[in-house]
Short mmCIF file of C-alpha atoms and ligand atoms in Angstrom, two decimals:
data_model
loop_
_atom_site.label_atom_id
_atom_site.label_comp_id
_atom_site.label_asym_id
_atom_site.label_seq_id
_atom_site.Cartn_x
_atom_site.Cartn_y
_atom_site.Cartn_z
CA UNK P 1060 -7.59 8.18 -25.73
CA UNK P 1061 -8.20 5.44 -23.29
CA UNK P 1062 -11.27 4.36 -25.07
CA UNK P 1063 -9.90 4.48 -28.68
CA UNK P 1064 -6.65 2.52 -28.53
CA UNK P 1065 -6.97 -1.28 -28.53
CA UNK P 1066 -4.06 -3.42 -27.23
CA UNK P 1067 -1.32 -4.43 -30.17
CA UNK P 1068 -1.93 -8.37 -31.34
CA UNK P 1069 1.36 -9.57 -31.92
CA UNK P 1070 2.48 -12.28 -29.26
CA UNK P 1071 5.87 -14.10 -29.20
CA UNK P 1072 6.72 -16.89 -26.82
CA UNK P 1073 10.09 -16.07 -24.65
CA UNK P 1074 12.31 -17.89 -21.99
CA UNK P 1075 11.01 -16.59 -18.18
CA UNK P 1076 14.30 -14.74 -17.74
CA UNK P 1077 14.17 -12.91 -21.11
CA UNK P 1078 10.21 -11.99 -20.25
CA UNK P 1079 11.06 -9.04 -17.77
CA UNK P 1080 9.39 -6.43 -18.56
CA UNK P 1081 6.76 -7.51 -20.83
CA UNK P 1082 3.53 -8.02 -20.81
CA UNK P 1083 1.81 -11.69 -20.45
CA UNK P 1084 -0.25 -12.64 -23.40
CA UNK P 1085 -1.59 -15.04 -21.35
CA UNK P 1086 -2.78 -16.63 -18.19
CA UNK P 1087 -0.23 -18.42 -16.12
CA UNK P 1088 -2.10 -21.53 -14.55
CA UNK P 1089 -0.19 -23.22 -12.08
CA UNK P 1090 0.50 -26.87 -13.56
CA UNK P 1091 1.14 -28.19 -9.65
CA UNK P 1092 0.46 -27.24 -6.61
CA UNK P 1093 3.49 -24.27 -4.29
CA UNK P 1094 4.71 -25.85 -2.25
CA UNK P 1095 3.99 -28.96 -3.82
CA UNK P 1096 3.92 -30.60 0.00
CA UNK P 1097 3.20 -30.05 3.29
CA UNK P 1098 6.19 -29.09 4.74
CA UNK P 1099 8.40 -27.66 7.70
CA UNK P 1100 8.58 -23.74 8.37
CA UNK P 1101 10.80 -24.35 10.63
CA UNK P 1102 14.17 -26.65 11.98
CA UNK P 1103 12.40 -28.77 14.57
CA UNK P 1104 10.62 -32.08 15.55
CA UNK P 1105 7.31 -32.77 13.35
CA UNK P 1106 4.61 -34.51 15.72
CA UNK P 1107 1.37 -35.42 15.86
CA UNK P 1108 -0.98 -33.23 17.79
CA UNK P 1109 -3.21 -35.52 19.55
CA UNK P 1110 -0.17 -37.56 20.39
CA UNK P 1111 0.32 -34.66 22.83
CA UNK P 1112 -0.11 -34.60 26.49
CA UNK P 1113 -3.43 -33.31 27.26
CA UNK P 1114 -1.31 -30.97 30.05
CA UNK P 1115 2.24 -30.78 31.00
CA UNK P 1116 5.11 -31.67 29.05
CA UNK P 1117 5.32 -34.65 26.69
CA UNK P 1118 8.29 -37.18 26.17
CA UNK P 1119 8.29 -38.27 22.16
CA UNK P 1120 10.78 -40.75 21.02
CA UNK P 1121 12.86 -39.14 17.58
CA UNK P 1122 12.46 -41.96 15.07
CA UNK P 1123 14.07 -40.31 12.13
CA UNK P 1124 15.28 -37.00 10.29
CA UNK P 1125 13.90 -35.37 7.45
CA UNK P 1126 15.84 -33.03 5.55
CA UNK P 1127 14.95 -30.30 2.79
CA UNK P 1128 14.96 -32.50 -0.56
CA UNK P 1129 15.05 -36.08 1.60
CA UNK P 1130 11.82 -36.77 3.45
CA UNK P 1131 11.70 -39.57 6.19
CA UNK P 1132 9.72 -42.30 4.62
CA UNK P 1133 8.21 -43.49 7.78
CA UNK P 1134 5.04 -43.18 9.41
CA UNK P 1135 4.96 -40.45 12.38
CA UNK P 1136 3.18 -42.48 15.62
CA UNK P 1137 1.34 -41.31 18.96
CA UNK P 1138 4.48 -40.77 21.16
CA UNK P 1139 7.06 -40.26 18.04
CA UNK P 1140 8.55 -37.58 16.48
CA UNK P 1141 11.02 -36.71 13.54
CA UNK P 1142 13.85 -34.13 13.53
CA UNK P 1143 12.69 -32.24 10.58
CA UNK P 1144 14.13 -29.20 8.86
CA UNK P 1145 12.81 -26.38 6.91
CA UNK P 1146 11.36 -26.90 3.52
CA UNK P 1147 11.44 -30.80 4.60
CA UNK P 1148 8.29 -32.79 3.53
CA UNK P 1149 5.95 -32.99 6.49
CA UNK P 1150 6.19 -37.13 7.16
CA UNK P 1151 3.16 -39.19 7.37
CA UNK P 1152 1.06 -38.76 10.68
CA UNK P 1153 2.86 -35.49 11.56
CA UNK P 1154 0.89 -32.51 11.27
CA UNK P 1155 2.41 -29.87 13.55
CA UNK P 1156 6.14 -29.01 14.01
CA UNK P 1157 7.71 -27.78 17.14
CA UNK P 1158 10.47 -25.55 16.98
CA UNK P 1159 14.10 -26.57 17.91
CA UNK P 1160 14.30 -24.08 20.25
CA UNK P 1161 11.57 -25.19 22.96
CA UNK P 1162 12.50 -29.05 22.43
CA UNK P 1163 14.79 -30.68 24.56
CA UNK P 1164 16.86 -33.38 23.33
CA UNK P 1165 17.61 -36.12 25.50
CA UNK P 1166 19.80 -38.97 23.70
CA UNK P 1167 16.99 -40.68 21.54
CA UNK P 1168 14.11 -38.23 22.76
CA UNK P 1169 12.93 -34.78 23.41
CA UNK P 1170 10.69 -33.09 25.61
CA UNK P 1171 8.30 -30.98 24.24
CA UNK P 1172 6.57 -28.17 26.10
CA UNK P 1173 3.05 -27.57 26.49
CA UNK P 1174 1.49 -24.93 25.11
CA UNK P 1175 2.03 -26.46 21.09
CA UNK P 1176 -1.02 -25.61 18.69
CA UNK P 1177 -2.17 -27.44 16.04
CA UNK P 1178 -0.85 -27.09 12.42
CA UNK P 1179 1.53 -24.62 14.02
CA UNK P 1180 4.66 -24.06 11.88
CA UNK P 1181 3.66 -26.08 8.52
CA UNK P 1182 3.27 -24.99 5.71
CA UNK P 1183 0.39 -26.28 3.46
CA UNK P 1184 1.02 -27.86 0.13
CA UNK P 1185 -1.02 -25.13 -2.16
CA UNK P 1186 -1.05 -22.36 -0.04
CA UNK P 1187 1.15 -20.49 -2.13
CA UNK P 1188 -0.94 -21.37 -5.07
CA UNK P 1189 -2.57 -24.23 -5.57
CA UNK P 1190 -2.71 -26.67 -9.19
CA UNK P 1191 -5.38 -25.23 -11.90
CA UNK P 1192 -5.44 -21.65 -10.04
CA UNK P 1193 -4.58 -18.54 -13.05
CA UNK P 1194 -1.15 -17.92 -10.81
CA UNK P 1195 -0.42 -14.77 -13.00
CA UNK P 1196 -3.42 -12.94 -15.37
CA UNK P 1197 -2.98 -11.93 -18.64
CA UNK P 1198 -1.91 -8.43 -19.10
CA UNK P 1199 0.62 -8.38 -15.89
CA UNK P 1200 3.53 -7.10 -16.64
CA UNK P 1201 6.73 -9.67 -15.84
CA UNK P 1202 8.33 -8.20 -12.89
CA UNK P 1203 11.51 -9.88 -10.56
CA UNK P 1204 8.38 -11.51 -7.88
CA UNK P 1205 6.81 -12.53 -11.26
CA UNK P 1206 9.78 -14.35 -13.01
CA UNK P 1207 10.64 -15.86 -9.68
CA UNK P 1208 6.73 -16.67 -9.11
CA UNK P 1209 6.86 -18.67 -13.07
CA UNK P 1210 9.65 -20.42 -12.06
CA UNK P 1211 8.43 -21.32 -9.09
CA UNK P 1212 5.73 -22.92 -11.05
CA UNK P 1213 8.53 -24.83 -13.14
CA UNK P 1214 7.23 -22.99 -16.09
CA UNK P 1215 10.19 -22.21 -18.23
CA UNK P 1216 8.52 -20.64 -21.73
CA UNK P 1217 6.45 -18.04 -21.30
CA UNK P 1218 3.59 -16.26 -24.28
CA UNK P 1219 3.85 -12.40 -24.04
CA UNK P 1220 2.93 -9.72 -26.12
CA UNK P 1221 5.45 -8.62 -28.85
CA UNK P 1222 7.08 -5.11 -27.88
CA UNK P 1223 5.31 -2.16 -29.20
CA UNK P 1224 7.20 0.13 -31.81
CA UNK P 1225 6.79 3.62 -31.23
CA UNK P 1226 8.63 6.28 -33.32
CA UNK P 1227 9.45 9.44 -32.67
CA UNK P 1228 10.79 12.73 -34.00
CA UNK P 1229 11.21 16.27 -32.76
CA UNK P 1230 9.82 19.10 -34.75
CA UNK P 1231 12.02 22.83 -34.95
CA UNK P 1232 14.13 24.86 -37.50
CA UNK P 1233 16.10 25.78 -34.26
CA UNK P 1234 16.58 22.39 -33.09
CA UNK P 1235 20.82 21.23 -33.77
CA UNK P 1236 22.09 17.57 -32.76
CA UNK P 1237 24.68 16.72 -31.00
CA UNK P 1238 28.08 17.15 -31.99
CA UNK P 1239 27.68 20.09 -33.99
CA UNK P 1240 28.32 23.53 -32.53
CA UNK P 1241 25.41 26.13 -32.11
CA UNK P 1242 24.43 28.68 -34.62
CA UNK P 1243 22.92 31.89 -33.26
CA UNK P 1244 19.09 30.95 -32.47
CA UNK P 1245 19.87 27.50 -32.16
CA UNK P 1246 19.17 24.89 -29.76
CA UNK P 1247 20.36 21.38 -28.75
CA UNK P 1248 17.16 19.02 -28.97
CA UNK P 1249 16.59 17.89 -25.73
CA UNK P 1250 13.26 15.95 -26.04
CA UNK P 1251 14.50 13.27 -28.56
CA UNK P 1252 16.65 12.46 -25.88
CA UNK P 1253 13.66 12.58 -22.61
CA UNK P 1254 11.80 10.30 -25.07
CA UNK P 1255 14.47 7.94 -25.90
CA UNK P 1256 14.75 7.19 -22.46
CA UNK P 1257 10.34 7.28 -21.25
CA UNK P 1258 10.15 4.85 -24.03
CA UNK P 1259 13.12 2.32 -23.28
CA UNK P 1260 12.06 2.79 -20.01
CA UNK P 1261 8.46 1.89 -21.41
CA UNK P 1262 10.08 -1.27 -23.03
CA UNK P 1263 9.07 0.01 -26.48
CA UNK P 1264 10.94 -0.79 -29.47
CA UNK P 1265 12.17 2.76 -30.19
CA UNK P 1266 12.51 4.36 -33.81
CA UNK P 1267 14.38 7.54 -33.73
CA UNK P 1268 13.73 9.67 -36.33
CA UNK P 1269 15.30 12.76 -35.64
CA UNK P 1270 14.74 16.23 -36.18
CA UNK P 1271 11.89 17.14 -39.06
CA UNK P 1272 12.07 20.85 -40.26
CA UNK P 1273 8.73 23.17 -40.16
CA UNK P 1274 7.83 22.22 -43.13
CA UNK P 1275 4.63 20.86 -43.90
CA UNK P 1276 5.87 18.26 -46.43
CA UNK P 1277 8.86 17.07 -44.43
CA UNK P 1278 6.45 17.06 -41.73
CA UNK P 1279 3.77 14.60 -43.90
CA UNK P 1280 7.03 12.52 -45.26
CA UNK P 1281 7.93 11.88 -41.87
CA UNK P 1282 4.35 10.92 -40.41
CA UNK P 1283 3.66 8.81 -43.04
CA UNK P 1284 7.12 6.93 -43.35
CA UNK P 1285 6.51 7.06 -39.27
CA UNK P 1286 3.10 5.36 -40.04
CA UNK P 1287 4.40 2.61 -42.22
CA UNK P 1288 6.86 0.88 -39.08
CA UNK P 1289 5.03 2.23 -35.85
CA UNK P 1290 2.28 1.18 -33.56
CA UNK P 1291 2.31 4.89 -32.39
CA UNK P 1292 4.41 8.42 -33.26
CA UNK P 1293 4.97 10.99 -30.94
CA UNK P 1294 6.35 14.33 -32.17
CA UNK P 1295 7.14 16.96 -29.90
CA UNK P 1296 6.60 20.76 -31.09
CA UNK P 1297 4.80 22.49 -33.19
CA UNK P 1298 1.37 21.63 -32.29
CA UNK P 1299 0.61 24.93 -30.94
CA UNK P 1300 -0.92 27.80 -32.76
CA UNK P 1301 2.38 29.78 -33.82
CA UNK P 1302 2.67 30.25 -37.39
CA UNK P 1303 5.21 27.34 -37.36
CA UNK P 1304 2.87 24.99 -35.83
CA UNK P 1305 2.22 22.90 -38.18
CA UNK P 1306 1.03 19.25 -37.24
CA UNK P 1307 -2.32 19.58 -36.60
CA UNK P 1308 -2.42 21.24 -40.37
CA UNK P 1309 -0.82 17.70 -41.46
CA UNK P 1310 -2.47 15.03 -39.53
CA UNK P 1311 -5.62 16.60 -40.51
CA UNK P 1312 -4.89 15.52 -44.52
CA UNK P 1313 -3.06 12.58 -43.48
CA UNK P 1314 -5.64 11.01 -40.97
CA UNK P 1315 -7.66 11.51 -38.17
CA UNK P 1316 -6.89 13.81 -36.10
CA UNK P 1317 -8.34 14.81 -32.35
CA UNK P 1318 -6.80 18.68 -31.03
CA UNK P 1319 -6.91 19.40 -27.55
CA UNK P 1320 -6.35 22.55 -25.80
CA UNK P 1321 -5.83 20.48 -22.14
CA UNK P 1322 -6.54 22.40 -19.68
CA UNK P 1323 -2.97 21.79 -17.73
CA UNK P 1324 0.32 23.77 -17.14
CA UNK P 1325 2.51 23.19 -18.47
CA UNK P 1326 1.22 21.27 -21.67
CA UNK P 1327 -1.51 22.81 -22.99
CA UNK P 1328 -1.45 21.73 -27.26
CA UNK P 1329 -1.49 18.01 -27.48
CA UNK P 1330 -2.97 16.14 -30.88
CA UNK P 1331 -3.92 12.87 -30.40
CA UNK P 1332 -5.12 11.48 -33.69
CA UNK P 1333 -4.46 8.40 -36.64
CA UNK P 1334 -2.34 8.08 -39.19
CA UNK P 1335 -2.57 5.27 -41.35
CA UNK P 1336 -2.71 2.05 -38.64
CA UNK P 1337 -0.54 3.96 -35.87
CA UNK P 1338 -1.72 6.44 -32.85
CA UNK P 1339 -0.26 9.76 -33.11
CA UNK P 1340 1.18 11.68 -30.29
CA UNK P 1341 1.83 15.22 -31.00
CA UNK P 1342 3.49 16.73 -27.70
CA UNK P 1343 3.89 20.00 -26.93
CA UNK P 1344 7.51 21.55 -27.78
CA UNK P 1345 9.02 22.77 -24.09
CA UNK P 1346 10.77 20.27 -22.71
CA UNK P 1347 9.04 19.99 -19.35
CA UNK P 1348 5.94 19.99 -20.91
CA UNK P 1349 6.75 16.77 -23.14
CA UNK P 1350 7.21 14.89 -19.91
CA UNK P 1351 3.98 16.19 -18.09
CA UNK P 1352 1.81 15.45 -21.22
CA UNK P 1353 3.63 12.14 -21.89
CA UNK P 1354 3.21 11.08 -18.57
CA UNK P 1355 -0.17 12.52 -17.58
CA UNK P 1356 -1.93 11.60 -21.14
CA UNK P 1357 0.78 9.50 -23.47
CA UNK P 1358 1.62 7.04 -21.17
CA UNK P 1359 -1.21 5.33 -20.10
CA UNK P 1360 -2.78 5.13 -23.75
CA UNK P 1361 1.07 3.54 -24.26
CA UNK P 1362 0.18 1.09 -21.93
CA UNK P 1363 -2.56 -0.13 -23.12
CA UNK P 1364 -1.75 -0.04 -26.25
CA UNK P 1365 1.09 -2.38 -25.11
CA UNK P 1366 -1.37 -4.74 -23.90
CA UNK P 1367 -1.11 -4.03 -19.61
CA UNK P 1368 -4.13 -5.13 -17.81
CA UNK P 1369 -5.24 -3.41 -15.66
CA UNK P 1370 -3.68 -0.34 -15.54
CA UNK P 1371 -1.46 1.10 -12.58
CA UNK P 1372 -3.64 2.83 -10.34
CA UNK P 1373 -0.85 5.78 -9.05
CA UNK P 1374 -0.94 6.98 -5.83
CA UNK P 1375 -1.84 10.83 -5.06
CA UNK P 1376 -0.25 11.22 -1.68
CA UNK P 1377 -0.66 14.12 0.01
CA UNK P 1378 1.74 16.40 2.03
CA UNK P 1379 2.50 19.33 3.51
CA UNK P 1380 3.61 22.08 1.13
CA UNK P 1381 7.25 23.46 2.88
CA UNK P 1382 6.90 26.77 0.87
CA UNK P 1383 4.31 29.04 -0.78
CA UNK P 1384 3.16 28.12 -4.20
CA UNK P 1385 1.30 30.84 -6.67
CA UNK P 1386 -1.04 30.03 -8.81
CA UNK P 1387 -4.40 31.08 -10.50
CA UNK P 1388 -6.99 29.51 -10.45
CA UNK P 1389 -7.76 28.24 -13.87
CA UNK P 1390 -5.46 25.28 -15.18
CA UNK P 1391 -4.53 22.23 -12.96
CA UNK P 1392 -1.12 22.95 -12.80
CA UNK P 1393 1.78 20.08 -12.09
CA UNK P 1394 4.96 21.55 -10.64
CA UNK P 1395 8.15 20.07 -10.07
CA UNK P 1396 8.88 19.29 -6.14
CA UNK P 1397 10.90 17.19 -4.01
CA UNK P 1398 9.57 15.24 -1.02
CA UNK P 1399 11.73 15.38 1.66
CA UNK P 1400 11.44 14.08 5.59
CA UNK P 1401 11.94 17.14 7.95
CA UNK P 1402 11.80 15.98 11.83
CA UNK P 1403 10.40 12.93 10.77
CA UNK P 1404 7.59 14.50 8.52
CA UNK P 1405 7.35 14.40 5.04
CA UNK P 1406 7.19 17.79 3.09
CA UNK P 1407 7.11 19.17 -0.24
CA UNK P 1408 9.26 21.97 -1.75
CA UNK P 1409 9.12 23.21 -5.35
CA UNK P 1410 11.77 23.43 -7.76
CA UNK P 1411 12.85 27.23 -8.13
CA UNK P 1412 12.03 27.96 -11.90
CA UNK P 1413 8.55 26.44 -12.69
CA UNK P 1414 9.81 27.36 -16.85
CA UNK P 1415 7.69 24.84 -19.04
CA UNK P 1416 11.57 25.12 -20.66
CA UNK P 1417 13.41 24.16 -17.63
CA UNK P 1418 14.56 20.18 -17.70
CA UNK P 1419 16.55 20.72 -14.60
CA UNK P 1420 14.05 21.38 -12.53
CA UNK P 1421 12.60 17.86 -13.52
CA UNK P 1422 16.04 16.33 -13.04
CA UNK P 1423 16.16 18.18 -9.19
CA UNK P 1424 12.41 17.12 -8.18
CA UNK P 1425 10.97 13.71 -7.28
CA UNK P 1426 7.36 14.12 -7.96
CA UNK P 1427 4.76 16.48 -9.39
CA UNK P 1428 3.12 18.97 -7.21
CA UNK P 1429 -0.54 18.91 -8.37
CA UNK P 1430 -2.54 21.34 -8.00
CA UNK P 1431 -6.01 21.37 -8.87
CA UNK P 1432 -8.04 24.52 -11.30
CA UNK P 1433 -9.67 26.07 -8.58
CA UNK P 1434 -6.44 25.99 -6.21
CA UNK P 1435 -5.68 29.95 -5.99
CA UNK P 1436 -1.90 29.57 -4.23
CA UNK P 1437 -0.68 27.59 -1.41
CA UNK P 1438 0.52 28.33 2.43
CA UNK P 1439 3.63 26.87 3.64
CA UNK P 1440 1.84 24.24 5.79
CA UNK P 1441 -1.35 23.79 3.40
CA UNK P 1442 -1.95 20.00 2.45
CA UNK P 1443 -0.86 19.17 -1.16
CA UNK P 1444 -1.30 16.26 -3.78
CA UNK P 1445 1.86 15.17 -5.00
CA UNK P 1446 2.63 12.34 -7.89
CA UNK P 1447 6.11 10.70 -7.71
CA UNK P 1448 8.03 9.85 -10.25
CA UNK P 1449 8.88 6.62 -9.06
CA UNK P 1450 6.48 4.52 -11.37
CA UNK P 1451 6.27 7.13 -14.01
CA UNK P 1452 9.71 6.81 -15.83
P1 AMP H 1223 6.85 24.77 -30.21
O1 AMP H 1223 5.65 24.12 -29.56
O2 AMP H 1223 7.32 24.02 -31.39
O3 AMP H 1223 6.59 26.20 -30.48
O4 AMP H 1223 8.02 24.71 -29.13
C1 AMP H 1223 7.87 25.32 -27.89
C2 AMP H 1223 9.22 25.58 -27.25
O5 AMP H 1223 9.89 24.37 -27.02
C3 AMP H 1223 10.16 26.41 -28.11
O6 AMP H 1223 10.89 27.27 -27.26
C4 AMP H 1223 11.07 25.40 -28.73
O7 AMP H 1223 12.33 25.90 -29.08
C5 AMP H 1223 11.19 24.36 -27.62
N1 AMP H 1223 11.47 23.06 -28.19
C6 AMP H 1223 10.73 22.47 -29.16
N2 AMP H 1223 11.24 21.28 -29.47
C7 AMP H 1223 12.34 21.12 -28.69
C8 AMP H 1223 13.30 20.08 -28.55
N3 AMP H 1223 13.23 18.97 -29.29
N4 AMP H 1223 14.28 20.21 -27.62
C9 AMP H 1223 14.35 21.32 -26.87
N5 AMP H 1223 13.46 22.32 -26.96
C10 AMP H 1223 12.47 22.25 -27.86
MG1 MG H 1224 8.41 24.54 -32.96
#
């Protein structure tokens, strides 16, 4: 999937605030150098080094002050200091500060003890980045250090990519919406609802196209109406083998179409495929499921699709299981747990009904449990990967 999807082209220029969340289209180069000057980390007196007694303590006469946004204009001599304050330009001839705090003041001079370094509480103009460095790459996604790192950079306008527009629709004769009250065999669709909120969450432009019978020509109206607006479609349901099932059937006449059997639990069908100029999706039906396979396989093609660059590398942390887990070996299996700290330690315990149909257990847990094929059951105690959500949704 990775290799087949190639980032959307459309850019738009924003204001910095308005750019959270999306991606850069391209680099960031600082125009000055952060901090544009050397200046004070700390409220002191700014000095020059070898104006320093070579031992014992050293008696400077203050010739000015420099404040944060009004530098002393002055020249900084052997034997002189200025009362400077942080963020303050560094004056001329100063190159070291000494802190307030192990100064003495004494009417028109201080004492300073010995024991000062060099440099010591400066900071250097382009340390934080300096002029003609790329400050931000193309393909970072705008996050609160990054619009506070552009304007920091006076950079007001910045070029990202356009949002991707993903639609979406769930597939089932059972499936009722809101508002209306059950018939016998029915169900409320959940997953229209999971997606709405993975792709706002994803910062997609979302097209919600609602339920689609099991029928293969409302199936192909909606796919191809789908494929007319979209960057990508994902339908949930009926990719499996039951006699219902029929989107592979579809995408097959309507494009190209890629089938897996994954070997996972829960979220074994997936299609991954074309139709027309937009990536197709096709989850599985079961609610949890559609969030394992969306965030296991969907979302990073999303991503990339959307333009990120690189993408997240997510932690695997690993933990002590707090319960037995049962399992054949066989599928890699991602469970629903919840880290918690006992005594200081971080465990893992596992939701109570591992259903593929059971939302609420994804609503209770924090993280996946995952456990790989071979894994044949787990030991309270054993060592365990887990994935949390945090990052995922
Ligand atoms: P399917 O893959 O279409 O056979 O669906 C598998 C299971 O997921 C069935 O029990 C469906 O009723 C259920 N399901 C499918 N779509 C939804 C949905 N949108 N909301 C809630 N459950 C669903
Ligand atoms: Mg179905």
């Amino acid at each position: 999937m990775l290799a087949a999807v190639i980032p959307i082209a459309g850019r738009e220029f924003l204001p910095v605030r308005s750019a959270l969340g999306r991606i850069l289209a391209a680099d960031i180069v600082a125009p000055h150098d952060v901090p544009a000057h050397d200046n004070s980390a700390m409220d002191g007196y700014a000095i020059r080094f070898d104006g320093l007694a070579a031992d014992g303590e050293s008696r400077l006469s203050v010739v000015g002050t420099a404040f944060a946004g009004n530098a002393f204009s002055g020249m900084v001599g052997k034997g002189q200091a200025v009362r400077i304050m942080t963020g303050a330009v560094l004056p001329a001839g100063a190159d070291t500060v000494v802190v307030q705090e192990v100064a003495r003041s004494e009417g028109n001079e201080v004492m300073v003890p010995p024991g000062q370094c060099k440099g010591q509480n400066t900071r250097r103009a382009g340390e934080d980045l300096a002029r003609g460095t790329v400050a931000l790459a193309a393909g970072k996604r705008v996050g609160p250090a990054e619009l506070g790192l552009i304007a920091s950079l006076g950079v007001a306008e910045v070029e990202v990519r356009r949002r991707l527009r993903v639609a979406f629709f769930s597939t089932g004769d059972e499936l009722a919406s809101l508002g209306k009250p059950l018939a016998p065999g029915e169900i409320y669709d959940s997953n229209r609802y999971t997606l709405h909120g993975l792709l706002t969450h994803l910062g997609a432009d979302i097209i919600d196209m609602g339920v689609v019978a099991d029928q293969p020509q409302a199936l192909e109206a909606a796919l191809s109406e789908a494929s007319q607006v979209a960057d990508a479609i994902i339908t949930t349901g009926g990719v499996s083998v039951g006699e219902a099932d029929f989107v592979r059937e579809i995408l097959g006449q309507l494009g190209e179409v890629k089938f897996w059997k994954l070997n996972i639990k829960p979220g074994r069908p997936m299609a991954f495929g074309k139709v027309g100029k937009a990536w197709l999706f096709g989850l599985p039906g079961n609610p949890v499921a559609v969030m394992v396979s969306y965030t296991q396989f969907a979302l990073d093609a999303l991503l990339r699709l959307s333009g990120l660059d690189p993408l997240p590398q997510r932690p695997l942390l690993t933990v002590a299981a707090a319960n037995a887990i049962r399992k054949q070996p066989g599928r890699r299996e991602y469970l629903r747990g919840t880290v918690v700290a006992v005594d200081g330690c971080w465990q893992v315990k596992t939701a109570g009904n591992q259903g593929s149909g059971v939302l609420r257990s994804m609503s209770e847990a924090n993280c996946f449990v995952v456990l790989p094929e071979a894994c044949a059951g787990v030991q309270p105690g054993d060592q365990v990967a887990v994935e949390l959500f945090e990052g995922l949704f």
